[in-house]
mmCIF file of C-alpha atoms in Angstrom:
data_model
loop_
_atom_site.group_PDB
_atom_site.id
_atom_site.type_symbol
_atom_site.label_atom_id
_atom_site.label_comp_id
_atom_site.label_asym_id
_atom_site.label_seq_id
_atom_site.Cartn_x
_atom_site.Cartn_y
_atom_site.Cartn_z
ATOM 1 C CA UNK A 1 -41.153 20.619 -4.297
ATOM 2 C CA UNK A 2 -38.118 22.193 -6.108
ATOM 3 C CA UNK A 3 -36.396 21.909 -2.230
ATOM 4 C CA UNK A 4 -37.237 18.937 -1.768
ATOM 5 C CA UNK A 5 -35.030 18.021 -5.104
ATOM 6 C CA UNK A 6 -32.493 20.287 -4.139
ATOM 7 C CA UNK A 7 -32.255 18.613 -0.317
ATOM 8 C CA UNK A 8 -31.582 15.528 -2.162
ATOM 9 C CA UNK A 9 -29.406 16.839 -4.732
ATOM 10 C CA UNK A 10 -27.091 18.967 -1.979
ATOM 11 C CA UNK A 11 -26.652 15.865 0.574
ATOM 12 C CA UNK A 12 -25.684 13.303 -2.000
ATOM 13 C CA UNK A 13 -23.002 15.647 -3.287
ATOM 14 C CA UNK A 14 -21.892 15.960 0.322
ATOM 15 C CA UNK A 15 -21.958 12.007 1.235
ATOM 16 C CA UNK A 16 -20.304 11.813 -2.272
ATOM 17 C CA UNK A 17 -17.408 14.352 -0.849
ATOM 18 C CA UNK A 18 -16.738 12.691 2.664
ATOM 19 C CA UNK A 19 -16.929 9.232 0.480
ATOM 20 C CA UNK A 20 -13.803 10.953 -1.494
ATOM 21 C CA UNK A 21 -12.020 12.268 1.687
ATOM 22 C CA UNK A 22 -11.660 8.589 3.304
ATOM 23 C CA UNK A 23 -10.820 7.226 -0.328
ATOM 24 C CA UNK A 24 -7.926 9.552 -0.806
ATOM 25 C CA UNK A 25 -6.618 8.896 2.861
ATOM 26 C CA UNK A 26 -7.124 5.111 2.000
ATOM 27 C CA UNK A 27 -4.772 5.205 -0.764
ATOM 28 C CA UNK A 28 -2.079 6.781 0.612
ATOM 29 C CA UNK A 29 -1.339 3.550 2.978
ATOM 30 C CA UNK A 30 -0.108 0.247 2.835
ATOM 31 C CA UNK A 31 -2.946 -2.575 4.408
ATOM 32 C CA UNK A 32 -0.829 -2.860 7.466
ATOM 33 C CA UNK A 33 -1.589 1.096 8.046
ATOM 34 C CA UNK A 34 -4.626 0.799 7.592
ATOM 35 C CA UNK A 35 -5.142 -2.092 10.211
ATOM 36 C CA UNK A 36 -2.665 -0.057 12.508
ATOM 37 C CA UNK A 37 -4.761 1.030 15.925
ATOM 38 C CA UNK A 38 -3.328 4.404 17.111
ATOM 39 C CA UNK A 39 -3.771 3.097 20.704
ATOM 40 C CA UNK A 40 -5.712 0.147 22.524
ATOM 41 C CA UNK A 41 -8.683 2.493 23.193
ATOM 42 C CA UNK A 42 -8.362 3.318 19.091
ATOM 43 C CA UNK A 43 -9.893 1.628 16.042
ATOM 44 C CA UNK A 44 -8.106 1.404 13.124
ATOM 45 C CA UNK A 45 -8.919 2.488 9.864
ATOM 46 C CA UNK A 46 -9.881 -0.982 8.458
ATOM 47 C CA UNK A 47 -12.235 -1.248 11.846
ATOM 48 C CA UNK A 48 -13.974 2.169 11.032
ATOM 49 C CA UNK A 49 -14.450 0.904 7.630
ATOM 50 C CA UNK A 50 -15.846 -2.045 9.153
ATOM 51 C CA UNK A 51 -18.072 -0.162 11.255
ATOM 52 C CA UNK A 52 -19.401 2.196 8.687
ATOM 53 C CA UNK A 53 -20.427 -0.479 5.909
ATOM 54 C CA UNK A 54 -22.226 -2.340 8.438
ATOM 55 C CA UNK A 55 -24.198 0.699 9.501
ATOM 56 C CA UNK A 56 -25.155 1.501 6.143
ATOM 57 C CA UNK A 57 -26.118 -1.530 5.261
ATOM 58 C CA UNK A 58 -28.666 -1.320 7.872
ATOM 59 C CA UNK A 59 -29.402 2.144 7.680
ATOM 60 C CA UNK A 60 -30.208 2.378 4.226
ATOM 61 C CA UNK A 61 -31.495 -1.279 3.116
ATOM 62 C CA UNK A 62 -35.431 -1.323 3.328
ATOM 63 C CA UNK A 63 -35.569 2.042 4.343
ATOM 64 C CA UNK A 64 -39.280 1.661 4.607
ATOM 65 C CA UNK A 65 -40.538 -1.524 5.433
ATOM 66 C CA UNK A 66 -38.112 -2.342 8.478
ATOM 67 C CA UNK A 67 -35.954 -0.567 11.359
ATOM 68 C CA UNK A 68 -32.586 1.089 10.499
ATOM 69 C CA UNK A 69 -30.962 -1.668 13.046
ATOM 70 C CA UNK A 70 -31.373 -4.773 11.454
ATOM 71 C CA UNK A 71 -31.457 -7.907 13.681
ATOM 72 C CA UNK A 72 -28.766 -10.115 11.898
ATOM 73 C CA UNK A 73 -26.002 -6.841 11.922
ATOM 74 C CA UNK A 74 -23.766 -7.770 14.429
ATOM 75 C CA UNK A 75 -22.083 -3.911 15.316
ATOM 76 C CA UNK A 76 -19.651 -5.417 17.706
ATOM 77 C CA UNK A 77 -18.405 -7.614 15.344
ATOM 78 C CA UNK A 78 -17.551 -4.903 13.483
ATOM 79 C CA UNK A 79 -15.093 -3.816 15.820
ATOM 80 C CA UNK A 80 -12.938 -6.916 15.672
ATOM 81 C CA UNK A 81 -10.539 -8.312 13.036
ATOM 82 C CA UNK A 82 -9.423 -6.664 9.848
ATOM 83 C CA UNK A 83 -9.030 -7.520 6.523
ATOM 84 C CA UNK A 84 -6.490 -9.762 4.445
ATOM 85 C CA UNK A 85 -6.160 -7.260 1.665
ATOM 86 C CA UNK A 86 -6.308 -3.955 0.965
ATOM 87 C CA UNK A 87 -8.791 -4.842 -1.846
ATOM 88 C CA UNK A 88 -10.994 -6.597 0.404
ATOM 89 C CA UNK A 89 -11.433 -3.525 2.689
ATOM 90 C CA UNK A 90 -12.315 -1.398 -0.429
ATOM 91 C CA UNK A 91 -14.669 -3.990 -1.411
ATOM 92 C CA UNK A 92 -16.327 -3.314 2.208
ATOM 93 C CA UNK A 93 -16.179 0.211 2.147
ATOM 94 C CA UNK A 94 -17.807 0.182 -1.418
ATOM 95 C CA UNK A 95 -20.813 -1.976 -0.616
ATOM 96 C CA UNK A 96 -21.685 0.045 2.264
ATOM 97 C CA UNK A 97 -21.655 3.521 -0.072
ATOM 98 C CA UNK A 98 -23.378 1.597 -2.673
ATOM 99 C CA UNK A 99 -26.468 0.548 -0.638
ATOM 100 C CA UNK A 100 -26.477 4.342 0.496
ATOM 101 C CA UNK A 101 -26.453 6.014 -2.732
ATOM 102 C CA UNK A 102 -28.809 3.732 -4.253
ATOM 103 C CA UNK A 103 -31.618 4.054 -1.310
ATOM 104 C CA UNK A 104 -30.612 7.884 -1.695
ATOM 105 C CA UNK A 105 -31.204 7.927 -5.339
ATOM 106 C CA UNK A 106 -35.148 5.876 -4.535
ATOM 107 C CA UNK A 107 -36.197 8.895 -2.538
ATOM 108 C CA UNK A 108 -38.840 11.307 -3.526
ATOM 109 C CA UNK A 109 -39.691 14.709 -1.971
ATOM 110 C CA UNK A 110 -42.442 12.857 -0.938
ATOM 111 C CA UNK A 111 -40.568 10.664 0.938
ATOM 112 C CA UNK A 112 -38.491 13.440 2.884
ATOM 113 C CA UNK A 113 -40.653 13.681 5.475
ATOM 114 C CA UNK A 114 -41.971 9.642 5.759
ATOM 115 C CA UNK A 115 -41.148 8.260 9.140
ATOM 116 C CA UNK A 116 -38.438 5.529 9.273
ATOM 117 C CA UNK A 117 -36.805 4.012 12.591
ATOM 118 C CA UNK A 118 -33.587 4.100 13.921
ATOM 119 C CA UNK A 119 -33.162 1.562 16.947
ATOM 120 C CA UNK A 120 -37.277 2.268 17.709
ATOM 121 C CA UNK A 121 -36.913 6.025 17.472
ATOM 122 C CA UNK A 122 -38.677 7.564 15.007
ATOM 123 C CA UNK A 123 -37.349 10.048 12.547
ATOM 124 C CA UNK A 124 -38.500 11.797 9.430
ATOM 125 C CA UNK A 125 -36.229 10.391 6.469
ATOM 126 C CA UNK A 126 -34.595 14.271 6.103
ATOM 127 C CA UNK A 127 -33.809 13.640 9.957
ATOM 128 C CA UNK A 128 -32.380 10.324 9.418
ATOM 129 C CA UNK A 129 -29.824 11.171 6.522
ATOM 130 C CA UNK A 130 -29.279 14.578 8.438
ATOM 131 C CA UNK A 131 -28.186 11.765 11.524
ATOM 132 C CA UNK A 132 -25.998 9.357 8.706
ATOM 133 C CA UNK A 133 -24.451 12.400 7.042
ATOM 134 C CA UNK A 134 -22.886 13.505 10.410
ATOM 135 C CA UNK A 135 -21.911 9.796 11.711
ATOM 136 C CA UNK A 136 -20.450 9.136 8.338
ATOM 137 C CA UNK A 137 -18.672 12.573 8.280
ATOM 138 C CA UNK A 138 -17.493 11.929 12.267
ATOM 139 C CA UNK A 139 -15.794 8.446 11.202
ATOM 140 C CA UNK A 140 -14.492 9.884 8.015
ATOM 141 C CA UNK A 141 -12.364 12.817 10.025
ATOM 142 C CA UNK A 142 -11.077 9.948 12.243
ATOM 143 C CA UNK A 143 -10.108 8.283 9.017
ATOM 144 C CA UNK A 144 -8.268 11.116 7.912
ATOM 145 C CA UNK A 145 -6.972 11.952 11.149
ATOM 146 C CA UNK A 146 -5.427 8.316 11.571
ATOM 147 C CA UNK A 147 -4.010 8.430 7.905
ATOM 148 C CA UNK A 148 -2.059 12.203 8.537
ATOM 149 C CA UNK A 149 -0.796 10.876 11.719
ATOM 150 C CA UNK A 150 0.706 7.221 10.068
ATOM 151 C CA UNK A 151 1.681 8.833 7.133
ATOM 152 C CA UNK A 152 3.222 12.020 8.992
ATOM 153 C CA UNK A 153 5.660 14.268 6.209
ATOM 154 C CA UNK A 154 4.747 11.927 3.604
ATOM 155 C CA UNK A 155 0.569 13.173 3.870
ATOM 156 C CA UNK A 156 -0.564 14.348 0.732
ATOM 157 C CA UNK A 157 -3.226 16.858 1.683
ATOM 158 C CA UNK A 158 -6.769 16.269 0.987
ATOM 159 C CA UNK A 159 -7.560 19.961 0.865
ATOM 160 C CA UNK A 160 -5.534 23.060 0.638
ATOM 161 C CA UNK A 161 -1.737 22.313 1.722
ATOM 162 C CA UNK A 162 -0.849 24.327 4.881
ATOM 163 C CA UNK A 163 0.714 27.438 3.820
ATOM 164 C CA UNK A 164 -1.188 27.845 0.326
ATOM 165 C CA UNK A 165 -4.228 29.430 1.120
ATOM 166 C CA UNK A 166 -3.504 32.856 -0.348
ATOM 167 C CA UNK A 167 -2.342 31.001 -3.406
ATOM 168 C CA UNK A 168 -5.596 29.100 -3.790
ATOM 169 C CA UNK A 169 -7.794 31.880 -2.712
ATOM 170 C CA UNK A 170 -6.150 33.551 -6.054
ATOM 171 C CA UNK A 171 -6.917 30.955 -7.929
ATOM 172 C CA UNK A 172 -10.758 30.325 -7.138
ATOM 173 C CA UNK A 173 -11.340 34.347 -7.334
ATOM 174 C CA UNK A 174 -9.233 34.118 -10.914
ATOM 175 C CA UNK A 175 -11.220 30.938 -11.839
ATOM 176 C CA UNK A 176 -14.280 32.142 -11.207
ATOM 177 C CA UNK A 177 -14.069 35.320 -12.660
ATOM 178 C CA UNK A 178 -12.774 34.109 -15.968
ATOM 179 C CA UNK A 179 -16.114 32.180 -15.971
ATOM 180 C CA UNK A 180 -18.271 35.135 -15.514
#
């Protein structure tokens, strides 16, 4: 089951990555930023953060033994309020990623293709974090999005800076040929 392992392996290093991306934009603003709704439709940054702990909290706690939306989460509550520090919203953020990488780091390849619930719909447990990974990345590009727009010429890019890709396409190439 070598790709069953490597399944596992491959999609924690990418929830680990999109984890990083929202960190990074998170600590390039101030608490009121981060509560800061781009419009009345928008959520905030702190309300996204919100919004994702509480879903993996109930995503990923008792994977097994009980639906992926559990009865006490309240999501709409999630959508209200913020936070009264910065360090409290980190504190959110982190418990949510914790609960995910630990129930990640339970699973078996014989667990892949177990059947969990989501809301009463069935889905194989590769299905499921195939459906988290893709929330978790959706709400992470808002993240970023929000966080390039408050922070405008003062962004610090996450990835390679407009204008630089020649640059760090030399690099890599150089990099990686030095290592061959």
């Amino acid at each position: 089951m070598e790709w069953a392992q490597e399944f596992l392996s491959c999609t924690t290093d990418k929830f680990f990555d999109v984890k990083k991306l929202g960190e990074k934009t998170i600590e390039q603003l101030s608490l009121e930023q981060l509560q800061q709704a781009p419009s009345s439709e928008s959520n905030s940054i702190a309300i996204i953060v919100k919004h994702l702990s509480g879903n993996m909290v109930a995503r990923w706690t008792d994977l097994f033994g009980s639906d992926g939306e559990k009865p006490g989460r309240n999501r709409d509550q999630e959508f209200e309020g913020g936070f009264a520090t910065k360090e409290d919203l980190i504190a959110c953020w982190e418990t949510g990623w914790q609960v995910l990488f630990a129930a990640l780091a339970a699973l078996s390849h014989d667990d892949l293709m177990k059947t969990v619930t989501i809301r009463n719909e069935p889905h194989s447990v590769m299905k499921a974090i195939q459906r988290q990974l893709s929330h978790y990345s959706y709400h992470v590009g808002q993240i970023v999005y929000i966080g390039k727009q408050l922070q405008n010429e003062h962004w610090v890019s996450l990835s390679i800076p407009r204008g630089k890709s020649v640059e760090y396409n030399q690099e890599v190439f150089r990099r990686h040929s030095s290592e061959g």
